[in-house]
Amino acid sequence: MAVYLFFNMTKLNIDITEYFYFDEQMRERYSKDAVYQGTPSCVYRAGDWETVTEVIAHCNAKQTPITFCGSQTSMTGSSVADEGLALSLSLKNKILDIGKDTKTGTPFVITEPGVVLADLKKAVQEQGYFYPPDPTSYKEALVGSTVATNATGEGSFKYGPTRKYVQELEVVLPNGTIKTLVRQKNVPVLILKNTAGYCHEGEEIDEIIGSEGTLAMIKKIKLNLLEDINPHVFVLVLPFSNFEKSIQAVSLLLKKETKAVAIELIGPGAADYFKRCSVCPEELKEERSFLYIKEE
Ligand SMILES: Cc1cc2nc3c(=O)[nH]c(=O)nc-3n(C[C@H](O)[C@H](O)[C@H](O)COP(=O)(O)OP(=O)(O)OC[C@H]3O[C@@H](n4cnc5c(N)ncnc54)[C@H](O)[C@@H]3O)c2cc1C
């Protein structure tokens, strides 16, 4: 029945047995993220791009909802389908090129969206480059999803969120058209810290970054890289008996010339949790809050 609903009424020339799954087990596998549960009518694991664009255009014409899925580690329910098609990008996992722009000398990587972020970071590091975005879920998250969510991590304090590195995107629009968006200028300072919701302050490419799959499907990504950095880091955890003092300390640290890679506040709630853990030294059990500071 579901097969009929999705495809029988069309002239699509698709072998739906290969990448389409209507069975309960597969629909269950793609039914939840960290906070939300839903049930897609069908799971489609993207195979060849030509078919993907046909399917997107067809679903759009039939008003069948499509929800794009990476590794479903997001905590907003945005990768969970309540109905329609759950379109998984995990098989589109090829790194296409790593190199240096001949005109500007800027290192770059061109990749499909389904590469796991940790694998991408490792691949560019092996070529002597560094890709900074480091969401805590980087060992599972797919690079396309990190662009779709403008993911950040502890290093964003120094290196900024994903948006800053996105130079070019190839996207599939709802009607199946493929469009290439190239950044013309630098990322405007105002939106450097925008990590959620639509961004109307930059260029067209900035509207797609962080739009969580609601405007287009990200098909190909060109990311700017940094030259490899010194891997040695210095980590300090500062305890405070007074919460206000820990906030003041952040202001003082911001005035320092050398910028920390990360400054994370562990406020009273999280500190209470830490103090209940067996790893917490006795001497710290009276403290109110902590600052986690990382420098290169
Ligand atoms: C323990 C944990 C720690 C986390 N830490 C951080 C953190 O430090 N910083 C942070 O920013 N986030 C964090 N997250 C949130 C999440 O992991 C990131 O947003 C990550 O980018 C999601 O990757 P994913 O592959 O799991 O994407 P999914 O959850 O599968 O999808 C995320 C969104 O991207 C869309 N999407 C996926 N692929 C495409 C595509 N090709 N085209 C268009 N849209 C697409 C989906 O529709 C969905 O809206 C964390 C999550 C967990 C569970």
XYZ file of C-alpha atoms and ligand atoms in Angstrom:
349
model
C 0.000 0.000 0.000
C 2.701 2.428 1.041
C 4.635 1.577 -2.095
C 1.542 2.389 -4.122
C 1.050 5.679 -2.322
C 4.597 6.776 -2.948
C 5.462 5.666 -6.407
C 2.922 3.637 -8.400
C 1.030 6.665 -9.582
C 4.082 8.129 -11.234
C 6.160 7.491 -14.275
C 9.328 7.389 -12.180
C 11.802 4.881 -13.482
C 13.121 3.792 -10.092
C 13.996 0.385 -8.723
C 12.377 0.872 -5.345
C 13.592 -2.455 -4.001
C 17.177 -1.282 -3.755
C 17.165 1.735 -1.451
C 13.558 2.056 -0.202
C 12.485 0.367 3.004
C 8.878 -0.003 4.148
C 9.511 -2.638 6.833
C 8.927 -1.867 10.487
C 12.499 -2.611 11.542
C 14.026 -0.035 9.215
C 11.329 2.590 9.908
C 11.953 2.080 13.638
C 15.715 2.489 13.105
C 15.160 5.968 11.641
C 12.384 6.980 14.035
C 14.106 8.977 16.771
C 16.784 11.427 17.842
C 17.841 12.288 21.398
C 14.506 13.966 22.225
C 11.769 13.026 19.764
C 10.132 9.992 18.228
C 8.065 9.729 15.022
C 7.282 7.148 12.367
C 8.248 7.690 8.739
C 6.082 5.904 6.155
C 9.206 4.909 4.279
C 12.980 5.091 4.645
C 14.976 5.976 1.551
C 18.746 5.633 1.716
C 20.056 7.957 -0.978
C 21.808 6.036 -3.762
C 22.565 7.746 -7.075
C 21.979 11.483 -7.139
C 19.829 11.404 -10.249
C 17.262 9.260 -8.470
C 17.491 11.407 -5.342
C 16.573 14.538 -7.295
C 13.718 12.701 -9.044
C 12.338 11.471 -5.726
C 12.555 14.940 -4.163
C 10.740 16.542 -7.110
C 8.108 13.805 -7.082
C 7.437 14.074 -3.333
C 7.221 17.848 -3.682
C 4.655 17.546 -6.470
C 2.610 15.051 -4.412
C 3.063 17.113 -1.224
C 4.674 14.147 0.528
C 6.891 15.414 3.346
C 10.600 14.560 3.224
C 12.837 14.678 6.297
C 16.594 14.462 5.753
C 18.498 12.293 8.229
C 22.155 12.161 9.082
C 23.093 10.188 12.182
C 20.109 11.615 14.092
C 22.192 12.909 16.993
C 20.429 16.277 16.944
C 18.437 17.206 19.993
C 15.608 19.136 18.324
C 13.601 16.406 16.574
C 14.504 18.009 13.236
C 15.740 14.759 11.672
C 12.678 12.752 12.742
C 9.836 12.196 10.281
C 6.274 12.141 11.603
C 5.061 11.008 8.182
C 6.319 10.703 4.620
C 9.866 9.907 3.629
C 12.913 9.732 5.905
C 15.764 10.369 3.452
C 19.047 9.130 4.856
C 22.307 10.551 3.476
C 24.631 8.077 5.192
C 25.570 6.208 1.980
C 26.689 9.427 0.259
C 29.985 9.317 2.058
C 32.788 10.145 -0.367
C 35.428 12.797 0.182
C 35.824 14.135 -3.365
C 38.915 16.350 -3.158
C 41.392 17.862 -0.715
C 43.680 20.575 -2.026
C 44.683 24.218 -2.173
C 42.976 26.959 -4.177
C 45.414 27.905 -6.930
C 44.494 31.619 -6.752
C 44.159 32.235 -3.003
C 46.264 29.384 -1.603
C 43.444 28.534 0.819
C 43.256 24.812 1.592
C 39.862 23.177 1.020
C 37.966 19.906 1.095
C 35.098 18.982 -1.210
C 32.833 16.301 0.177
C 29.508 14.528 -0.079
C 27.198 15.172 2.899
C 27.290 11.653 4.376
C 30.908 11.621 5.560
C 31.220 11.300 9.340
C 32.775 14.501 10.679
C 35.538 12.654 12.578
C 36.567 10.873 9.347
C 36.652 14.179 7.459
C 38.754 15.825 10.166
C 41.188 12.885 10.100
C 41.428 12.848 6.296
C 42.312 16.561 6.083
C 44.736 16.268 9.012
C 46.607 13.544 7.136
C 47.174 16.132 4.378
C 48.466 18.679 6.927
C 45.233 20.684 7.308
C 42.782 21.411 10.118
C 38.973 21.624 10.043
C 37.948 23.223 13.352
C 34.180 22.615 13.964
C 33.943 20.029 16.743
C 30.408 19.333 18.010
C 30.578 16.836 20.887
C 28.859 14.282 18.627
C 31.578 14.639 15.930
C 32.342 10.908 15.949
C 28.805 10.223 14.667
C 27.499 13.440 13.101
C 27.595 13.674 9.301
C 29.253 16.694 7.745
C 26.112 17.623 5.752
C 24.096 17.757 8.956
C 26.716 19.892 10.674
C 26.279 22.396 7.833
C 22.473 22.067 8.036
C 22.626 22.834 11.784
C 25.580 25.281 11.668
C 27.080 23.073 14.356
C 29.402 24.462 16.983
C 31.647 22.858 19.582
C 33.912 23.886 22.420
C 36.499 25.245 19.955
C 33.944 27.642 18.429
C 34.973 30.257 20.963
C 38.187 30.709 19.012
C 37.421 29.163 15.615
C 33.737 30.039 15.118
C 30.857 27.773 14.068
C 30.575 25.734 10.857
C 29.222 28.667 8.763
C 32.604 30.358 8.719
C 34.183 27.491 6.754
C 31.439 26.855 4.174
C 32.662 28.223 0.857
C 30.371 26.487 -1.608
C 27.256 24.290 -1.530
C 25.508 22.289 -4.188
C 21.886 21.886 -3.118
C 18.763 20.193 -4.441
C 15.712 22.446 -4.299
C 12.223 21.014 -3.621
C 11.393 20.916 -7.350
C 14.506 18.797 -8.023
C 16.619 21.608 -9.452
C 20.303 21.485 -8.544
C 21.777 24.846 -7.564
C 25.347 25.844 -6.723
C 25.833 28.569 -4.129
C 29.279 30.136 -3.832
C 30.260 32.525 -1.039
C 31.247 35.844 -2.583
C 32.292 37.738 0.535
C 33.484 36.936 4.027
C 30.958 35.797 6.632
C 29.485 38.987 8.157
C 30.649 39.403 11.749
C 27.054 39.827 12.947
C 26.097 36.286 12.048
C 29.256 34.528 13.203
C 27.499 33.402 16.363
C 24.108 32.614 14.826
C 23.765 28.868 15.290
C 20.033 28.226 14.881
C 17.193 29.415 12.713
C 17.217 31.051 9.294
C 19.944 33.568 8.605
C 18.876 36.445 6.366
C 21.847 38.685 7.011
C 24.423 37.136 4.713
C 24.299 35.710 1.199
C 22.042 33.025 -0.276
C 24.441 30.351 0.962
C 23.929 31.610 4.541
C 20.173 30.918 4.348
C 20.855 27.238 3.699
C 23.481 26.918 6.459
C 21.537 26.276 9.691
C 18.181 25.838 7.922
C 17.959 22.217 9.185
C 16.899 20.709 5.870
C 13.791 22.868 5.492
C 14.862 24.805 2.375
C 16.956 22.374 0.359
C 18.977 19.184 0.510
C 22.733 19.668 0.747
C 24.350 17.523 -1.949
C 27.977 18.666 -2.121
C 30.050 20.870 0.191
C 33.273 22.831 -0.229
C 34.817 23.769 3.111
C 37.774 26.026 3.696
C 40.469 24.561 5.939
C 43.234 25.966 8.095
C 46.856 24.969 7.911
C 47.478 22.338 10.596
C 47.791 23.786 14.076
C 49.955 22.956 17.046
C 48.216 19.922 18.576
C 49.450 20.642 22.118
C 46.764 22.049 24.370
C 46.719 23.263 27.928
C 43.550 22.580 29.910
C 42.697 24.210 33.203
C 39.656 23.672 35.415
C 39.247 26.559 37.840
C 36.999 26.092 40.898
C 34.998 29.040 42.348
C 33.213 29.229 45.686
C 31.238 32.215 44.354
C 29.259 31.950 41.092
C 29.447 35.691 40.287
C 33.240 35.520 40.561
C 33.369 32.819 37.876
C 31.449 35.146 35.516
C 33.826 38.028 36.329
C 36.755 35.733 35.571
C 35.348 35.150 32.067
C 35.286 38.935 31.458
C 38.916 39.148 32.556
C 39.927 36.230 30.348
C 38.261 37.900 27.349
C 40.560 40.888 27.790
C 43.634 38.671 27.464
C 45.618 38.973 24.267
C 45.911 35.253 23.581
C 42.494 33.893 22.871
C 41.519 30.660 24.579
C 40.209 27.904 22.324
C 37.409 27.209 24.794
C 35.955 28.788 27.914
C 33.084 26.744 29.310
C 31.156 27.682 32.414
C 30.110 24.778 34.615
C 27.386 26.537 36.580
C 25.935 25.489 39.951
C 23.483 22.910 38.486
C 26.105 21.077 36.427
C 28.649 21.517 39.255
C 26.263 19.762 41.687
C 26.070 16.857 39.285
C 29.881 16.752 38.999
C 30.261 16.865 42.787
C 28.041 13.779 43.115
C 30.330 11.812 40.753
C 32.964 9.550 42.272
C 35.746 11.171 40.200
C 35.234 14.543 41.912
C 38.084 15.109 44.439
C 36.932 15.731 48.059
C 38.633 19.173 48.045
C 36.248 20.405 45.329
C 32.987 19.308 46.936
C 32.312 22.718 48.508
C 32.839 24.706 45.292
C 29.879 26.454 43.589
C 30.989 26.555 39.947
C 33.928 25.845 37.631
C 35.524 27.281 34.527
C 36.939 24.906 31.936
C 39.611 26.691 29.901
C 41.535 25.280 26.961
C 44.466 27.029 25.285
C 46.803 26.040 22.480
C 25.840 14.163 22.906
C 25.574 15.219 21.862
C 26.407 16.302 21.806
C 26.174 17.315 20.864
N 27.028 18.347 20.850
C 26.807 19.361 20.000
C 27.689 20.484 20.029
O 28.645 20.539 20.794
N 27.436 21.495 19.166
C 26.382 21.446 18.276
O 26.202 22.395 17.507
N 25.542 20.395 18.242
C 25.727 19.373 19.083
N 24.873 18.301 19.074
C 23.754 18.309 18.110
C 24.038 17.479 16.829
O 24.880 16.428 17.121
C 24.651 18.304 15.718
O 23.733 19.288 15.370
C 25.034 17.459 14.473
O 25.403 18.356 13.459
C 23.929 16.607 13.946
O 24.501 15.648 13.050
P 23.682 14.359 12.618
O 24.389 13.693 11.475
O 23.361 13.508 13.757
O 22.347 15.059 12.021
P 20.826 14.726 12.210
O 20.430 14.819 13.626
O 20.497 13.453 11.523
O 20.186 15.932 11.385
C 20.313 17.256 11.857
C 19.571 18.200 10.899
O 20.250 18.266 9.647
C 19.333 18.021 8.579
N 20.109 17.395 7.505
C 20.881 16.278 7.583
N 21.508 16.053 6.417
C 21.093 17.040 5.560
C 21.382 17.346 4.191
N 22.233 16.612 3.466
N 20.765 18.414 3.653
C 19.934 19.190 4.378
N 19.620 18.949 5.674
C 20.203 17.887 6.254
C 18.272 17.133 9.188
O 17.064 17.189 8.463
C 18.140 17.763 10.567
O 17.334 18.916 10.484
C 25.065 17.255 19.973
C 24.231 16.138 20.047
C 24.472 15.131 20.969
C 23.534 13.968 21.036
